[in-house]
């Protein structure tokens, strides 16, 4: 009798958990992309593989460094909150890095300090950005990488990642190469106005 | 046969009623043809389904980039949904059929990982492999007990082992990172014990006897932080000794049969560690200043060495208590000898520890040789000879004996192989 009740109950709980985790991933990501603030980040490519998610372009983002004040108490792997501003070329630049959660969190990214180094004797924090991978069809990724490398040499201003930031979370939705979405390049679609 | 029966009816040997009874008896002895046909149909049906499913996946994969994010997301959940429906149906109607439990459980376990991976790919989510593996294992682990599924249990153990290597190894990981591995092993153990009790000679129990010791060796490695720490060697040696003693216990209770992975890992492992200890340089390495990795490992190596050695001593005392000293299993003392030699290497010259290891390994080889002769077992006899031979080969590389003397030793060992086997063959022949 107990087994007749417990077994179905356990099954239902297990199914609920198996749906909850990926569904939460989908909902959070959709939320960030639809409601988040769109920002453009400059990048540089490599083409490695993830054993489960496939091939991806690594987006080595240009502007991950932030100078720290002398006598700072930041540490490697410490959680921080990053706010951004847009430069004259329209790319996102780090504005502030704080340990405490700021009041206006909407456009703020929650992340960690990757490492702290010194430049000209002054401490600099390099931040971890959670949008460094853009997954692609494994047969198209090498072609995308070549396109990208060429673009970085000839048109770096027209090459960037489109990222949405929303209350601490960030999601990358696409990569622009020479003014065109990389997905459109791979599908040979005509150029359209890009964000 | 039919012709003979007709002839016997014609000659009046068998009456028609008796002949009919004989025909029916023969028919009952034949394997039922419809069942054979069903089995073949099942194989082709499975192959056909796999081909169709693969074809559908390939078509979707080719057009994947052109699909909308919403459609991709729905497709990502479909395999998991199918698996959950199959598991639900199994629990409702086919709970007694092992094939349904294993197939549906295996499908669902794998499709959970596929779903999470696909969603991560679609939305370009960040995250490391160890986090992904942990999430997958936590969501799928319950299927082991829900379905009493051996396939899921084996996949779970393989996944947990992969997780501990990803999370716990590497110089940048925190000490103790990968600790959920031990929780997962504890979660798996009740199923394992139950499986061994229920089907001690079953395939999956036997497979686990091999996989679990290997997995535990990887798990222990997460505390080493990549350093060459002497105490981690003691911990590993004691763990191998524990495996050997467990293997002997399983064999005694007839719970493992040929699939005694603990014995297979424990015996060569225990002797192997001591063979490494026959080199003086091996002990010298533990006495130099500690490396960064050793410092990073903290107190864990010491704690583990102490606890595992204590557990192994308990098993050893229990084993030895039940038999006379002449029946003691000498290689089972290997872990204890190694631990004592480690202390000796710190207190005295490393050379003394190496000498001790050489003596003990030689004794083990001779003991196995003697036991092989006594029990008339070629396997034991030749294992002993192999240990002695291997010891001779290793000494070839680090002693300053003359070539002549080394040659004489090799000839002696080779002749020993031949004479010992010949003697055993003669003994077996004379005993009939």
XYZ file of C-alpha atoms in Angstrom:
627
model
C 0.000 0.000 0.000
C 2.802 2.385 1.016
C 4.747 1.433 -2.119
C 1.646 2.138 -4.274
C 1.565 5.730 -2.991
C 5.290 6.384 -2.592
C 6.385 5.145 -5.985
C 4.056 7.366 -8.077
C 4.769 10.305 -5.761
C 8.530 9.844 -6.188
C 8.065 9.525 -9.965
C 6.067 12.771 -10.114
C 8.678 14.610 -8.006
C 11.499 13.333 -10.189
C 9.726 14.364 -13.412
C 8.974 17.792 -11.918
C 12.675 18.294 -11.069
C 13.758 17.116 -14.540
C 11.462 19.682 -16.155
C 12.178 22.465 -13.673
C 15.938 22.739 -14.279
C 15.999 23.099 -18.090
C 12.726 25.059 -18.096
C 14.209 27.513 -15.593
C 17.272 27.870 -17.824
C 14.998 28.629 -20.805
C 12.779 31.104 -18.915
C 15.669 32.990 -17.351
C 17.486 33.251 -20.665
C 14.336 34.361 -22.542
C 13.698 36.957 -19.849
C 17.197 38.382 -20.076
C 17.101 38.529 -23.882
C 13.612 40.061 -24.126
C 13.837 42.545 -21.214
C 17.582 43.100 -20.844
C 19.572 46.101 -22.012
C 21.345 45.432 -25.278
C 25.106 46.077 -25.246
C 27.875 45.555 -27.772
C 31.170 43.955 -26.732
C 34.296 43.787 -28.907
C 35.872 40.296 -29.252
C 38.532 37.986 -30.831
C 38.080 34.326 -31.897
C 39.347 30.751 -31.373
C 37.519 27.553 -32.344
C 37.510 24.882 -29.635
C 34.930 22.154 -28.847
C 32.680 21.396 -25.897
C 32.019 17.635 -25.640
C 28.269 18.092 -25.052
C 27.335 21.446 -26.551
C 29.391 21.294 -29.738
C 31.661 23.773 -31.439
C 31.810 27.349 -30.360
C 33.606 30.593 -31.005
C 35.417 31.915 -27.943
C 34.831 35.583 -27.613
C 37.919 36.990 -25.986
C 36.411 40.250 -24.966
C 38.648 43.258 -25.282
C 37.568 45.341 -22.338
C 37.632 43.029 -19.302
C 40.172 45.019 -17.332
C 39.392 47.542 -14.623
C 42.019 49.546 -12.708
C 41.766 49.131 -8.946
C 42.513 51.831 -6.383
C 45.753 51.449 -4.380
C 45.158 49.638 -1.102
C 42.129 47.817 -2.505
C 40.823 44.654 -0.847
C 39.551 42.831 -3.938
C 40.585 39.198 -4.346
C 40.714 36.622 -7.114
C 37.394 34.736 -7.594
C 35.553 37.344 -5.517
C 31.951 38.101 -6.533
C 31.501 41.677 -7.849
C 28.830 43.833 -9.542
C 29.758 45.596 -12.778
C 28.008 48.533 -14.401
C 28.704 49.663 -17.971
C 28.635 52.794 -20.096
C 28.712 53.189 -23.863
C 31.752 54.739 -25.531
C 31.726 57.004 -28.590
C 31.886 53.996 -30.920
C 28.828 52.451 -29.265
C 30.661 49.676 -27.407
C 30.133 48.814 -23.739
C 32.927 49.800 -21.361
C 33.213 48.983 -17.673
C 32.073 51.951 -15.587
C 32.161 50.721 -11.968
C 33.055 47.532 -10.111
C 31.675 47.114 -6.590
C 31.460 44.349 -4.013
C 28.031 45.410 -2.754
C 24.858 45.029 -4.792
C 23.981 48.478 -6.198
C 20.460 49.905 -5.903
C 19.714 50.056 -9.611
C 20.491 46.460 -10.656
C 18.758 46.395 -14.043
C 21.844 46.992 -16.223
C 24.340 45.559 -13.777
C 26.207 42.295 -14.300
C 26.990 39.943 -11.410
C 30.304 38.180 -12.000
C 33.708 37.320 -10.472
C 37.239 38.627 -10.643
C 39.268 36.267 -12.834
C 42.652 37.499 -11.644
C 44.455 40.621 -10.437
C 47.661 41.794 -12.071
C 49.806 44.914 -12.240
C 50.217 47.339 -15.133
C 52.871 49.996 -14.729
C 52.926 49.155 -11.043
C 49.186 49.744 -10.598
C 46.726 46.933 -9.718
C 44.285 45.885 -12.453
C 41.395 43.424 -12.097
C 40.476 41.243 -15.069
C 36.826 40.254 -14.859
C 35.142 37.033 -15.924
C 32.378 37.626 -18.425
C 29.855 34.744 -18.677
C 29.142 35.339 -22.358
C 32.391 34.181 -23.903
C 31.013 31.309 -26.000
C 28.832 31.433 -29.101
C 27.768 27.915 -30.117
C 27.525 27.035 -33.763
C 27.037 24.073 -36.079
C 30.377 22.227 -35.872
C 30.788 22.252 -39.647
C 30.158 25.990 -39.820
C 32.260 27.019 -36.824
C 35.657 26.752 -38.629
C 34.309 28.886 -41.478
C 32.959 31.387 -38.943
C 36.338 31.486 -37.254
C 38.122 32.284 -40.521
C 35.566 34.968 -41.329
C 36.008 36.391 -37.891
C 39.813 36.446 -37.967
C 39.704 38.212 -41.303
C 37.206 40.727 -39.947
C 39.378 41.450 -36.902
C 42.187 42.445 -39.258
C 40.116 44.467 -41.707
C 37.018 45.719 -39.862
C 37.308 45.350 -36.088
C 34.799 48.160 -35.517
C 32.097 46.152 -37.320
C 32.785 43.005 -35.284
C 31.236 42.539 -31.855
C 28.990 40.396 -29.622
C 25.362 41.345 -28.901
C 24.724 40.812 -25.202
C 21.618 41.388 -23.092
C 22.076 42.261 -19.432
C 19.211 42.076 -16.934
C 19.446 42.194 -13.151
C 22.830 40.584 -12.813
C 22.475 38.044 -15.621
C 23.795 38.227 -19.163
C 23.017 36.293 -22.345
C 24.663 36.528 -25.733
C 22.167 36.420 -28.596
C 24.383 36.869 -31.636
C 27.732 37.968 -33.031
C 28.139 40.651 -35.711
C 30.938 40.347 -38.269
C 31.555 43.155 -40.785
C 28.182 44.643 -39.941
C 26.216 41.404 -40.518
C 24.956 38.750 -38.083
C 27.224 35.703 -38.141
C 24.187 33.421 -38.410
C 23.155 35.299 -41.564
C 26.690 34.892 -42.955
C 26.471 31.107 -42.397
C 23.035 30.896 -44.023
C 24.052 33.239 -46.876
C 21.212 35.593 -45.989
C 21.380 39.218 -47.192
C 22.614 41.900 -44.779
C 20.018 43.623 -42.598
C 20.224 46.430 -40.063
C 22.023 45.021 -36.977
C 21.730 46.280 -33.422
C 10.321 -39.501 -37.781
C 6.922 -38.942 -39.395
C 7.763 -41.603 -42.010
C 8.763 -44.081 -39.265
C 5.542 -43.490 -37.344
C 3.477 -44.095 -40.519
C 5.421 -47.321 -41.134
C 4.795 -48.483 -37.555
C 1.051 -47.793 -37.907
C 1.009 -49.759 -41.196
C 2.822 -52.723 -39.499
C 0.460 -52.597 -36.494
C 3.276 -51.717 -34.031
C 1.579 -48.462 -33.014
C -2.129 -47.732 -32.878
C -3.237 -44.434 -34.509
C -4.090 -42.980 -31.076
C -0.622 -43.834 -29.698
C 1.033 -42.483 -32.854
C -0.836 -39.171 -32.430
C 0.273 -38.954 -28.786
C 3.902 -39.546 -29.904
C 3.610 -36.803 -32.564
C 2.272 -34.304 -30.019
C 5.029 -35.165 -27.542
C 7.690 -34.410 -30.187
C 5.985 -31.146 -31.053
C 6.119 -30.014 -27.418
C 9.936 -30.599 -27.356
C 10.519 -28.140 -30.233
C 11.253 -24.465 -29.278
C 8.102 -22.428 -30.062
C 8.639 -20.966 -33.555
C 6.441 -17.870 -33.068
C 8.716 -16.834 -30.115
C 11.822 -17.153 -32.279
C 10.101 -15.096 -34.928
C 9.108 -12.457 -32.347
C 12.698 -12.107 -31.160
C 13.937 -11.501 -34.670
C 11.131 -9.024 -35.256
C 12.118 -7.196 -32.075
C 15.744 -6.906 -33.162
C 14.776 -5.567 -36.590
C 12.179 -3.278 -35.062
C 14.792 -1.810 -32.689
C 17.322 -1.423 -35.505
C 14.696 0.129 -37.725
C 13.593 2.534 -35.000
C 17.181 3.563 -34.333
C 17.741 4.226 -38.034
C 14.536 6.261 -38.292
C 15.367 8.218 -35.153
C 18.911 8.875 -36.377
C 17.561 10.020 -39.728
C 15.133 12.435 -38.091
C 17.906 13.818 -35.885
C 20.175 14.298 -38.903
C 17.468 16.162 -40.836
C 16.866 18.430 -37.852
C 20.616 18.914 -37.398
C 21.050 19.968 -41.013
C 18.296 22.582 -40.683
C 19.066 23.463 -37.074
C 20.347 26.974 -37.766
C 17.189 27.846 -39.714
C 14.847 26.801 -36.937
C 13.513 29.427 -34.574
C 14.736 29.492 -30.988
C 11.256 28.447 -29.804
C 11.162 25.384 -32.061
C 14.704 24.400 -31.111
C 13.748 24.653 -27.447
C 10.682 22.451 -27.941
C 12.752 19.862 -29.825
C 15.300 19.871 -26.997
C 12.627 18.681 -24.563
C 11.106 16.002 -26.823
C 13.571 13.128 -26.091
C 13.181 13.723 -22.360
C 9.398 13.766 -22.669
C 9.463 10.478 -24.575
C 11.665 8.987 -21.874
C 9.367 10.165 -19.102
C 6.312 8.712 -20.856
C 8.167 5.420 -21.310
C 9.162 5.348 -17.627
C 5.622 6.185 -16.570
C 4.221 3.378 -18.715
C 6.839 0.984 -17.355
C 5.861 1.789 -13.787
C 2.183 1.451 -14.592
C 2.138 -1.680 -16.722
C 5.557 -3.259 -17.161
C 7.153 -2.988 -13.777
C 8.053 -6.679 -13.688
C 9.831 -6.623 -17.038
C 13.537 -5.894 -16.704
C 13.904 -4.978 -20.399
C 11.330 -2.173 -20.051
C 12.839 -0.860 -16.825
C 16.387 -0.836 -18.169
C 15.540 0.549 -21.625
C 13.214 3.322 -20.423
C 15.536 4.213 -17.539
C 18.598 4.342 -19.780
C 16.791 6.440 -22.396
C 15.513 8.954 -19.851
C 18.867 9.180 -18.062
C 20.660 10.048 -21.303
C 17.941 12.365 -22.599
C 18.099 14.515 -19.434
C 21.704 15.330 -20.282
C 20.818 15.922 -23.922
C 18.045 18.343 -22.936
C 20.253 20.434 -20.642
C 23.093 20.423 -23.191
C 20.808 21.490 -26.042
C 19.211 24.290 -24.010
C 22.702 25.487 -23.039
C 23.751 25.462 -26.671
C 20.596 27.220 -27.931
C 20.946 30.056 -25.413
C 24.788 30.052 -25.399
C 24.828 29.567 -21.661
C 28.091 29.735 -19.731
C 29.052 26.984 -17.316
C 31.720 24.390 -16.774
C 31.559 20.688 -17.527
C 31.639 19.671 -13.859
C 28.526 21.748 -13.046
C 26.712 20.288 -16.027
C 27.645 16.723 -15.007
C 26.568 17.319 -11.415
C 23.171 18.694 -12.470
C 22.678 15.769 -14.833
C 23.586 13.214 -12.169
C 21.325 14.771 -9.535
C 18.342 14.814 -11.898
C 18.881 11.282 -13.196
C 20.076 9.494 -10.075
C 16.594 8.901 -8.664
C 15.846 6.566 -11.585
C 18.170 3.958 -10.035
C 15.749 3.349 -7.190
C 12.534 4.259 -9.012
C 13.089 1.582 -11.651
C 15.658 -0.571 -9.852
C 17.697 -0.033 -12.999
C 21.214 -1.437 -13.262
C 21.904 0.393 -16.521
C 21.198 3.742 -14.876
C 23.335 2.745 -11.883
C 26.319 1.966 -14.111
C 25.850 5.212 -16.079
C 25.546 7.092 -12.777
C 28.828 5.670 -11.486
C 30.634 6.482 -14.750
C 29.195 9.998 -14.667
C 30.175 10.500 -11.035
C 33.732 9.384 -11.794
C 33.957 11.792 -14.712
C 32.586 14.541 -12.460
C 35.204 14.022 -9.729
C 38.022 14.189 -12.278
C 36.619 17.406 -13.789
C 35.831 19.067 -10.475
C 38.541 17.767 -8.174
C 41.733 17.570 -10.219
C 43.807 20.498 -11.388
C 45.969 22.952 -9.497
C 43.426 25.811 -9.527
C 40.620 23.881 -7.885
C 39.887 24.332 -4.198
C 40.894 21.594 -1.764
C 37.934 19.251 -1.448
C 36.269 20.454 -4.666
C 34.368 17.503 -6.065
C 33.092 16.474 -2.597
C 29.579 15.763 -4.046
C 31.204 12.688 -5.582
C 31.286 11.037 -2.168
C 27.630 11.844 -1.583
C 26.834 10.207 -4.918
C 28.809 7.078 -4.002
C 26.972 6.893 -0.678
C 23.711 7.238 -2.632
C 24.676 4.354 -4.919
C 25.938 1.933 -2.249
C 22.525 0.695 -0.962
C 21.510 -0.266 -4.511
C 24.867 -1.987 -4.995
C 24.618 -4.014 -1.793
C 21.066 -5.032 -2.646
C 22.103 -6.076 -6.164
C 24.974 -8.199 -4.819
C 22.617 -9.923 -2.371
C 19.891 -10.474 -4.956
C 22.035 -11.590 -7.875
C 25.613 -12.215 -6.680
C 26.635 -13.806 -9.990
C 24.701 -11.330 -12.133
C 26.360 -9.308 -14.894
C 25.735 -5.891 -13.337
C 26.883 -6.875 -9.855
C 30.059 -8.200 -11.446
C 30.516 -5.068 -13.543
C 30.141 -2.902 -10.448
C 32.778 -5.011 -8.657
C 35.202 -3.708 -11.287
C 33.919 -0.183 -11.813
C 33.476 0.853 -8.189
C 37.072 0.184 -7.023
C 38.433 2.008 -10.089
C 36.082 4.903 -9.443
C 37.129 5.115 -5.787
C 40.789 5.304 -6.797
C 39.945 8.298 -9.008
C 37.878 9.782 -6.211
C 40.740 9.531 -3.762
C 42.970 11.339 -6.244
C 40.965 14.539 -5.829
C 42.666 15.077 -2.466
C 46.176 14.868 -3.908
C 45.917 18.184 -5.821
C 48.459 16.819 -8.283
C 51.259 16.641 -5.757
C 53.548 13.661 -5.089
C 52.551 13.443 -1.458
C 53.894 10.479 0.546
C 50.800 10.275 2.702
C 48.559 10.040 -0.381
C 50.644 7.039 -1.422
C 49.962 5.518 2.008
C 46.236 6.254 1.589
C 46.198 4.706 -1.889
C 48.156 1.673 -0.733
C 45.744 1.157 2.159
C 42.761 1.538 -0.174
C 44.218 -1.133 -2.458
C 44.793 -3.325 0.591
C 41.163 -2.798 1.556
C 40.103 -3.854 -1.945
C 42.234 -6.997 -1.687
C 40.710 -7.930 1.669
C 37.193 -7.216 0.384
C 37.944 -9.355 -2.663
C 39.071 -12.231 -0.446
C 35.918 -11.875 1.645
C 33.669 -11.844 -1.449
C 35.414 -14.940 -2.769
C 35.016 -16.714 0.570
C 31.287 -15.888 0.696
C 30.911 -16.838 -2.991
C 29.417 -13.427 -3.738
C 31.550 -12.519 -6.728
C 32.436 -15.548 -8.811
C 34.794 -14.644 -11.633
C 33.838 -10.975 -11.457
C 35.902 -10.191 -8.408
C 37.103 -6.744 -9.392
C 38.252 -5.961 -5.851
C 40.679 -8.874 -5.925
C 41.783 -8.054 -9.487
C 42.484 -4.421 -8.508
C 43.707 -5.119 -4.981
C 46.355 -7.771 -5.537
C 48.334 -6.249 -8.432
C 47.749 -2.790 -6.953
C 49.134 -3.704 -3.542
C 52.139 -5.502 -4.993
C 52.602 -2.768 -7.603
C 52.841 -0.007 -5.004
C 55.465 -1.998 -3.128
C 57.356 -2.662 -6.355
C 57.519 1.119 -6.822
C 58.860 1.269 -3.252
C 61.751 -1.038 -4.123
C 63.539 1.993 -5.590
C 65.485 4.199 -3.160
C 64.622 7.342 -5.162
C 60.930 6.670 -4.529
C 61.409 7.270 -0.785
C 63.863 10.138 -1.299
C 61.134 12.125 -3.106
C 58.971 12.146 0.027
C 61.717 13.596 2.156
C 62.499 16.678 0.093
C 60.749 19.989 0.826
C 57.029 19.907 0.106
C 55.732 21.353 -3.168
C 52.960 23.918 -3.595
C 50.529 21.129 -4.425
C 51.402 19.311 -1.219
C 50.800 22.467 0.816
C 47.562 23.096 -1.054
C 46.330 19.629 -0.144
C 46.372 20.617 3.535
C 45.596 18.010 6.181
C 43.585 15.730 3.883
C 46.381 13.302 2.928
C 47.182 12.687 6.612
C 43.543 12.214 7.597
C 42.853 9.871 4.693
C 46.012 7.844 5.247
C 45.092 7.391 8.905
C 41.407 6.523 8.402
C 41.841 4.185 5.433
C 44.801 2.381 7.013
C 42.764 1.902 10.191
C 39.864 0.460 8.189
C 42.218 -1.876 6.328
C 43.814 -3.026 9.601
C 40.370 -3.813 10.981
C 39.574 -5.988 7.946
C 42.997 -7.647 8.133
C 42.654 -8.504 11.821
C 39.179 -9.910 11.183
C 40.495 -12.073 8.359
C 43.552 -13.329 10.246
C 41.625 -14.062 13.425
C 39.546 -16.751 11.719
C 42.458 -18.823 10.402
C 45.819 -20.173 11.562
C 48.978 -18.140 10.780
C 49.974 -20.604 8.059
C 46.765 -19.664 6.251
C 47.349 -15.917 6.406
C 47.308 -14.195 3.026
C 50.715 -12.543 2.876
C 50.089 -9.897 0.146
C 47.180 -8.593 2.259
C 49.806 -7.260 4.689
C 51.307 -5.155 1.911
C 49.530 -1.919 2.852
C 50.717 -2.211 6.447
C 54.290 -2.858 5.351
C 54.110 0.160 3.028
C 52.848 2.423 5.826
C 55.615 1.228 8.162
C 58.226 1.715 5.452
C 56.997 5.267 4.915
C 57.656 5.998 8.584
C 61.005 4.231 8.316
C 61.987 6.376 5.318
C 61.346 9.544 7.362
C 63.222 8.245 10.416
C 66.092 6.371 8.769
C 67.737 6.336 5.356
C 65.418 5.934 2.346
C 67.631 3.033 1.343
C 66.452 1.079 4.388
C 62.831 1.517 3.295
C 63.684 0.368 -0.238
C 65.491 -2.687 1.161
C 62.434 -3.531 3.267
C 60.183 -3.265 0.198
C 62.477 -5.577 -1.779
C 62.424 -8.187 0.988
C 58.637 -8.097 1.324
C 57.969 -8.292 -2.425
C 60.362 -11.248 -2.689
C 58.559 -12.938 0.204
C 55.195 -12.335 -1.506
C 56.484 -13.898 -4.712
C 57.835 -16.938 -2.884
C 54.610 -17.249 -0.859
C 52.469 -17.197 -4.037
C 54.778 -19.766 -5.592
C 54.479 -22.026 -2.537
C 50.687 -21.584 -2.448
C 50.441 -22.385 -6.133
C 52.294 -25.636 -5.520
C 50.184 -26.475 -2.460
C 46.837 -25.812 -4.185
C 48.050 -27.107 -7.569
C 47.075 -23.824 -9.215
C 49.077 -22.742 -12.282
C 47.672 -19.230 -11.963
C 48.977 -18.748 -8.413
C 52.277 -20.449 -9.197
C 52.987 -18.321 -12.237
C 51.800 -15.144 -10.523
C 54.408 -15.764 -7.840
C 57.063 -16.414 -10.470
C 56.007 -13.268 -12.322
C 56.419 -11.167 -9.172
C 59.901 -12.570 -8.549
C 60.801 -12.116 -12.213
C 59.539 -8.527 -12.243
C 61.554 -7.756 -9.125
C 64.655 -9.153 -10.813
C 64.013 -7.015 -13.904
C 63.567 -3.847 -11.837
C 66.800 -4.486 -9.939
C 68.493 -4.839 -13.310
C 68.020 -1.104 -13.787
C 69.253 0.303 -10.508
C 71.907 -2.012 -9.105
C 75.600 -2.064 -9.877
C 75.878 -5.813 -10.266
C 78.040 -7.088 -13.065
C 76.422 -8.241 -16.292
C 77.527 -11.793 -15.545
C 75.798 -11.815 -12.190
C 72.656 -10.253 -13.643
C 72.719 -12.886 -16.376
C 73.003 -15.664 -13.811
C 70.047 -14.260 -11.851
C 67.906 -14.040 -15.007
C 68.820 -17.609 -15.977
C 67.893 -18.714 -12.470
C 64.489 -17.035 -12.633
C 63.827 -18.392 -16.124
C 64.788 -21.929 -15.070
C 62.611 -21.473 -12.005
C 59.618 -20.741 -14.269
C 60.173 -23.905 -16.271
C 61.005 -26.240 -13.362
C 58.167 -25.042 -11.114
C 55.572 -25.493 -13.861
C 57.029 -28.882 -14.850
C 56.930 -30.027 -11.241
C 53.308 -28.947 -10.882
C 52.308 -30.739 -14.083
C 53.962 -33.944 -12.789
C 52.256 -33.543 -9.410
C 48.849 -33.128 -11.071
C 49.445 -36.161 -13.261
C 50.416 -38.355 -10.318
C 47.334 -37.201 -8.387
C 45.158 -38.144 -11.378
